[in-house]
Short mmCIF file of C-alpha atoms in Angstrom, two decimals:
data_model
loop_
_atom_site.label_atom_id
_atom_site.label_comp_id
_atom_site.label_asym_id
_atom_site.label_seq_id
_atom_site.Cartn_x
_atom_site.Cartn_y
_atom_site.Cartn_z
CA MET F 234 49.16 -122.52 -10.20
CA LYS F 235 48.10 -123.20 -6.63
CA PRO F 236 44.53 -124.42 -6.05
CA PHE F 237 42.11 -121.91 -4.57
CA ASP F 238 42.01 -122.08 -0.80
CA HIS F 239 38.89 -120.52 0.69
CA ASN F 240 40.17 -121.12 4.22
CA LYS F 241 42.48 -118.13 3.99
CA TYR F 242 39.44 -115.82 4.13
CA ARG F 243 38.01 -115.11 7.53
CA PRO F 244 34.27 -114.46 8.01
CA THR F 245 33.15 -111.00 9.07
CA PRO F 246 33.06 -110.85 12.90
CA ALA F 247 29.51 -110.96 14.23
CA VAL F 248 28.28 -108.04 16.33
CA PRO F 249 26.77 -109.44 19.58
CA LEU F 250 23.33 -108.01 20.36
CA ALA F 251 21.57 -108.70 23.63
CA SER F 252 18.32 -107.20 22.38
CA ARG F 253 17.16 -106.78 18.81
CA GLN F 254 14.12 -104.54 18.81
CA TRP F 255 14.15 -102.47 15.64
CA PRO F 256 14.15 -105.33 13.06
CA GLY F 257 10.71 -106.38 14.32
CA ARG F 258 9.16 -102.96 14.01
CA ALA F 259 6.65 -102.33 11.20
CA ILE F 260 7.02 -99.45 8.76
CA GLU F 261 3.95 -97.30 9.32
CA ARG F 262 4.72 -94.36 7.07
CA ALA F 263 6.35 -93.98 3.70
CA PRO F 264 10.13 -93.53 3.73
CA LYS F 265 11.80 -90.61 2.04
CA TRP F 266 12.77 -91.81 -1.40
CA ALA F 267 15.88 -90.31 -2.98
CA SER F 268 17.17 -90.91 -6.50
CA VAL F 269 20.87 -91.59 -7.08
CA ASP F 270 20.52 -92.31 -10.82
CA LEU F 271 22.56 -89.27 -11.82
CA ARG F 272 25.61 -90.42 -9.85
CA ASP F 273 27.44 -91.80 -12.84
CA GLY F 274 30.46 -89.63 -13.59
CA ASN F 275 32.52 -90.68 -10.60
CA GLN F 276 31.94 -94.35 -9.93
CA ALA F 277 28.91 -95.95 -11.53
CA LEU F 278 29.05 -96.30 -15.32
CA LEU F 279 31.74 -97.30 -17.78
CA GLU F 280 30.46 -94.64 -20.17
CA PRO F 281 28.92 -91.83 -18.10
CA MET F 282 26.05 -89.74 -19.39
CA ASN F 283 26.81 -86.50 -21.17
CA VAL F 284 25.12 -83.23 -20.19
CA GLY F 285 22.26 -83.70 -22.66
CA GLN F 286 21.51 -87.17 -21.33
CA LYS F 287 21.62 -85.92 -17.75
CA LYS F 288 19.13 -83.19 -18.64
CA ARG F 289 16.66 -85.71 -20.09
CA HIS F 290 17.10 -87.99 -17.10
CA TRP F 291 16.55 -85.09 -14.69
CA ASN F 292 13.28 -84.19 -16.40
CA LEU F 293 12.13 -87.80 -16.06
CA LEU F 294 12.98 -87.95 -12.34
CA VAL F 295 11.06 -84.72 -11.70
CA LYS F 296 8.10 -86.03 -13.73
CA LEU F 297 8.09 -89.19 -11.60
CA GLY F 298 7.61 -87.00 -8.52
CA LEU F 299 10.89 -87.56 -6.67
CA LYS F 300 11.53 -84.83 -4.10
CA GLU F 301 15.19 -85.52 -3.26
CA ILE F 302 17.53 -86.06 -6.20
CA GLU F 303 21.24 -86.66 -6.03
CA ILE F 304 22.88 -84.81 -8.91
CA GLY F 305 26.27 -86.48 -8.60
CA PHE F 306 29.80 -85.19 -8.16
CA PRO F 307 30.02 -81.67 -9.63
CA SER F 308 33.70 -81.54 -8.68
CA ALA F 309 34.52 -84.75 -10.58
CA SER F 310 34.39 -83.40 -14.13
CA GLN F 311 33.44 -80.39 -16.24
CA PRO F 312 30.28 -82.08 -17.63
CA ASP F 313 29.07 -82.83 -14.09
CA TYR F 314 29.75 -79.22 -13.10
CA ASP F 315 28.04 -77.84 -16.23
CA PHE F 316 24.95 -79.96 -15.57
CA VAL F 317 24.58 -78.56 -12.06
CA ARG F 318 24.98 -75.01 -13.37
CA TRP F 319 22.28 -75.70 -15.98
CA LEU F 320 19.87 -76.78 -13.26
CA ILE F 321 20.43 -73.56 -11.33
CA ASP F 322 20.93 -70.99 -14.09
CA GLU F 323 17.90 -72.23 -16.05
CA ASP F 324 15.73 -72.50 -12.90
CA ARG F 325 15.05 -76.21 -13.47
CA ILE F 326 14.69 -77.23 -9.81
CA PRO F 327 11.09 -77.15 -8.54
CA ARG F 328 10.64 -75.48 -5.16
CA ASP F 329 9.62 -78.74 -3.51
CA VAL F 330 12.67 -80.66 -4.81
CA THR F 331 16.01 -80.77 -2.99
CA VAL F 332 19.22 -81.60 -4.85
CA GLN F 333 22.19 -83.37 -3.32
CA ALA F 334 25.86 -83.27 -4.29
CA LEU F 335 28.56 -85.68 -3.13
CA VAL F 336 32.16 -84.75 -2.45
CA GLN F 337 35.24 -86.26 -0.88
CA ALA F 338 36.72 -84.54 2.16
CA ARG F 339 39.33 -82.63 0.14
CA ASP F 340 39.78 -78.87 0.14
CA GLU F 341 39.72 -78.16 -3.59
CA LEU F 342 36.83 -80.54 -4.28
CA ILE F 343 34.64 -79.08 -1.53
CA ALA F 344 35.29 -75.53 -2.76
CA ARG F 345 34.44 -76.56 -6.34
CA THR F 346 31.22 -78.23 -5.17
CA PHE F 347 29.95 -75.14 -3.37
CA GLU F 348 30.93 -73.02 -6.37
CA SER F 349 28.79 -75.25 -8.61
CA LEU F 350 25.81 -74.86 -6.26
CA LYS F 351 25.95 -71.07 -6.03
CA GLY F 352 22.45 -69.60 -6.22
CA VAL F 353 20.54 -72.79 -5.43
CA ARG F 354 17.60 -72.36 -3.03
CA ARG F 355 18.26 -75.50 -0.97
CA ALA F 356 20.87 -78.22 -1.30
CA ILE F 357 22.33 -81.19 0.52
CA VAL F 358 26.11 -81.54 0.49
CA HIS F 359 27.32 -85.00 1.42
CA VAL F 360 30.97 -85.27 2.42
CA TYR F 361 32.75 -88.54 3.03
CA ASN F 362 36.17 -90.06 3.53
CA SER F 363 37.41 -93.61 3.36
CA THR F 364 37.92 -95.24 6.76
CA PRO F 365 38.69 -98.98 6.28
CA THR F 366 41.83 -100.27 7.95
CA VAL F 367 43.44 -101.45 4.69
CA GLN F 368 43.00 -98.09 2.95
CA ARG F 369 44.10 -96.24 6.07
CA GLU F 370 47.33 -98.19 6.23
CA GLN F 371 48.12 -98.83 2.55
CA VAL F 372 46.73 -95.74 0.80
CA PHE F 373 46.96 -92.96 3.36
CA GLY F 374 49.78 -94.34 5.48
CA ASN F 375 47.90 -92.93 8.43
CA GLY F 376 46.84 -93.88 11.93
CA ARG F 377 43.29 -93.74 13.23
CA GLU F 378 43.83 -90.19 14.44
CA GLY F 379 44.81 -89.10 10.94
CA ILE F 380 41.63 -90.48 9.37
CA THR F 381 39.51 -88.86 12.08
CA ALA F 382 41.30 -85.57 11.40
CA ILE F 383 40.38 -85.81 7.69
CA ALA F 384 36.70 -86.17 8.61
CA ARG F 385 36.84 -83.31 11.10
CA HIS F 386 38.62 -81.09 8.58
CA GLY F 387 36.01 -81.92 5.93
CA ALA F 388 33.23 -80.88 8.31
CA GLU F 389 35.02 -77.62 9.04
CA LEU F 390 35.35 -76.93 5.31
CA LEU F 391 31.61 -77.43 4.85
CA ARG F 392 30.91 -74.79 7.46
CA ARG F 393 33.39 -72.31 5.98
CA GLU F 394 32.10 -72.69 2.44
CA ALA F 395 28.45 -72.49 3.51
CA GLU F 396 29.09 -69.14 5.18
CA LYS F 397 30.12 -67.75 1.78
CA TYR F 398 26.64 -68.50 0.38
CA PRO F 399 24.13 -67.43 3.07
CA GLU F 400 21.29 -67.19 0.54
CA THR F 401 21.14 -70.99 0.33
CA GLU F 402 19.51 -73.32 2.84
CA TRP F 403 22.25 -75.90 3.41
CA VAL F 404 21.83 -79.44 4.68
CA PHE F 405 24.94 -81.49 5.45
CA GLN F 406 25.54 -85.20 5.59
CA TYR F 407 28.62 -87.22 6.48
CA SER F 408 29.53 -90.86 5.93
CA PRO F 409 32.53 -93.06 6.72
CA GLU F 410 32.96 -94.75 3.36
CA SER F 411 32.95 -98.58 3.43
CA PHE F 412 32.41 -98.48 7.17
CA SER F 413 31.84 -102.21 7.59
CA SER F 414 35.48 -102.77 6.66
CA THR F 415 36.39 -100.32 9.42
CA LYS F 416 36.86 -101.19 13.08
CA MET F 417 33.45 -100.41 14.49
CA ASP F 418 34.72 -98.33 17.39
CA HIS F 419 36.76 -96.25 14.94
CA ALA F 420 33.76 -95.72 12.63
CA VAL F 421 31.77 -94.41 15.58
CA GLU F 422 34.72 -92.29 16.71
CA VAL F 423 34.94 -90.62 13.29
CA CYS F 424 31.23 -89.81 13.21
CA GLU F 425 31.31 -88.43 16.73
CA ALA F 426 34.20 -86.16 15.74
CA VAL F 427 31.99 -84.66 13.02
CA LEU F 428 29.04 -84.35 15.41
CA ASP F 429 31.20 -82.54 17.95
CA ASP F 430 31.43 -79.50 15.66
CA LYS F 431 28.54 -77.53 17.14
CA ARG F 432 29.06 -74.77 14.56
CA LEU F 433 28.26 -77.30 11.85
CA HIS F 434 24.97 -78.12 13.56
CA ARG F 435 24.00 -74.47 13.39
CA VAL F 436 24.37 -74.43 9.61
CA GLY F 437 22.58 -77.70 9.01
CA LEU F 438 24.11 -81.08 9.89
CA ASP F 439 21.36 -83.50 8.97
CA TYR F 440 22.49 -87.10 9.29
CA HIS F 441 25.19 -89.67 8.90
CA GLU F 442 24.92 -92.14 6.07
CA TRP F 443 26.53 -95.51 6.55
CA ALA F 444 27.17 -96.25 2.89
CA GLU F 445 28.47 -99.63 1.89
CA VAL F 446 29.76 -99.82 -1.67
CA GLN F 447 31.10 -103.37 -1.66
CA GLU F 448 29.33 -105.45 0.95
CA HIS F 449 31.19 -108.56 2.01
CA ASP F 450 28.48 -110.26 4.00
CA THR F 451 24.77 -110.98 3.87
CA LEU F 452 22.14 -108.31 4.52
CA GLU F 453 21.20 -109.48 8.01
CA ALA F 454 24.87 -109.24 9.04
CA PHE F 455 24.95 -105.75 7.58
CA ALA F 456 21.89 -104.87 9.67
CA ARG F 457 23.51 -106.23 12.83
CA THR F 458 26.49 -103.99 12.15
CA ILE F 459 24.24 -100.93 11.95
CA GLN F 460 22.38 -101.68 15.21
CA PRO F 461 25.11 -100.71 17.73
CA VAL F 462 25.50 -97.21 16.26
CA ILE F 463 21.84 -96.27 15.93
CA SER F 464 21.71 -94.77 19.42
CA MET F 465 25.03 -92.94 19.19
CA SER F 466 23.77 -89.84 17.41
CA ALA F 467 21.15 -87.18 17.77
CA ALA F 468 21.41 -86.69 14.02
CA ARG F 469 19.38 -88.91 11.74
CA LEU F 470 21.04 -92.12 10.64
CA VAL F 471 20.40 -93.88 7.36
CA SER F 472 22.03 -96.84 5.73
CA THR F 473 22.66 -97.32 2.03
CA CYS F 474 23.95 -100.53 0.52
CA MET F 475 25.26 -100.02 -3.00
CA PRO F 476 26.62 -103.19 -4.60
CA ARG F 477 29.18 -102.36 -7.26
CA ARG F 478 29.05 -104.29 -10.49
CA ASN F 479 32.06 -104.80 -12.71
CA LEU F 480 31.24 -103.42 -16.14
#
């Protein structure tokens, strides 16, 4: 067996910044806290919660006073779907609480997600697609244009599905999954393609989320990566770093 050679790994390229202003700014008002505890069926736990456990956890999150609660991937499994229907059919969502559902930019999954949310007063639908170079080349066998087209198509599907349920106040979010493994100019290009859909703005595009599931650098490097794209969008921009643990 060959000895481990750390030299074969290259460090993440640094993003040059002539002026760093935002890291020195003080937080003067409370951020919007959102719970993602119920996101377990798709990617988080080895043994995901059943519907009964999700119900008890939901009641706890509401009791704690959280006003934005991610309810997971209703298109991922029947238990996830049934839990969302329980929330709506049994009128378990307080009027001042907004639920959020995640979905990949795939036709059948987006349709299933909106179906699960039928009748909800207000909901956030977060669509994403994987953009890193390795996945683009090895998994999708696609060029940059193809990945951008997936994002644009996902945004179009959100608009179409939302029009079927006009009784709901829809809020939309988009993220390039694992963006820091993506060429930065391509990550921005993908987000701009979603922003270009003016019809999506009319039905509620809220913000991009730059979600990082497996970070491969330190937090300050992650922050430097975010800086160049902060000014690119009129939509709100948030960043979420979600380290994945092997269970």
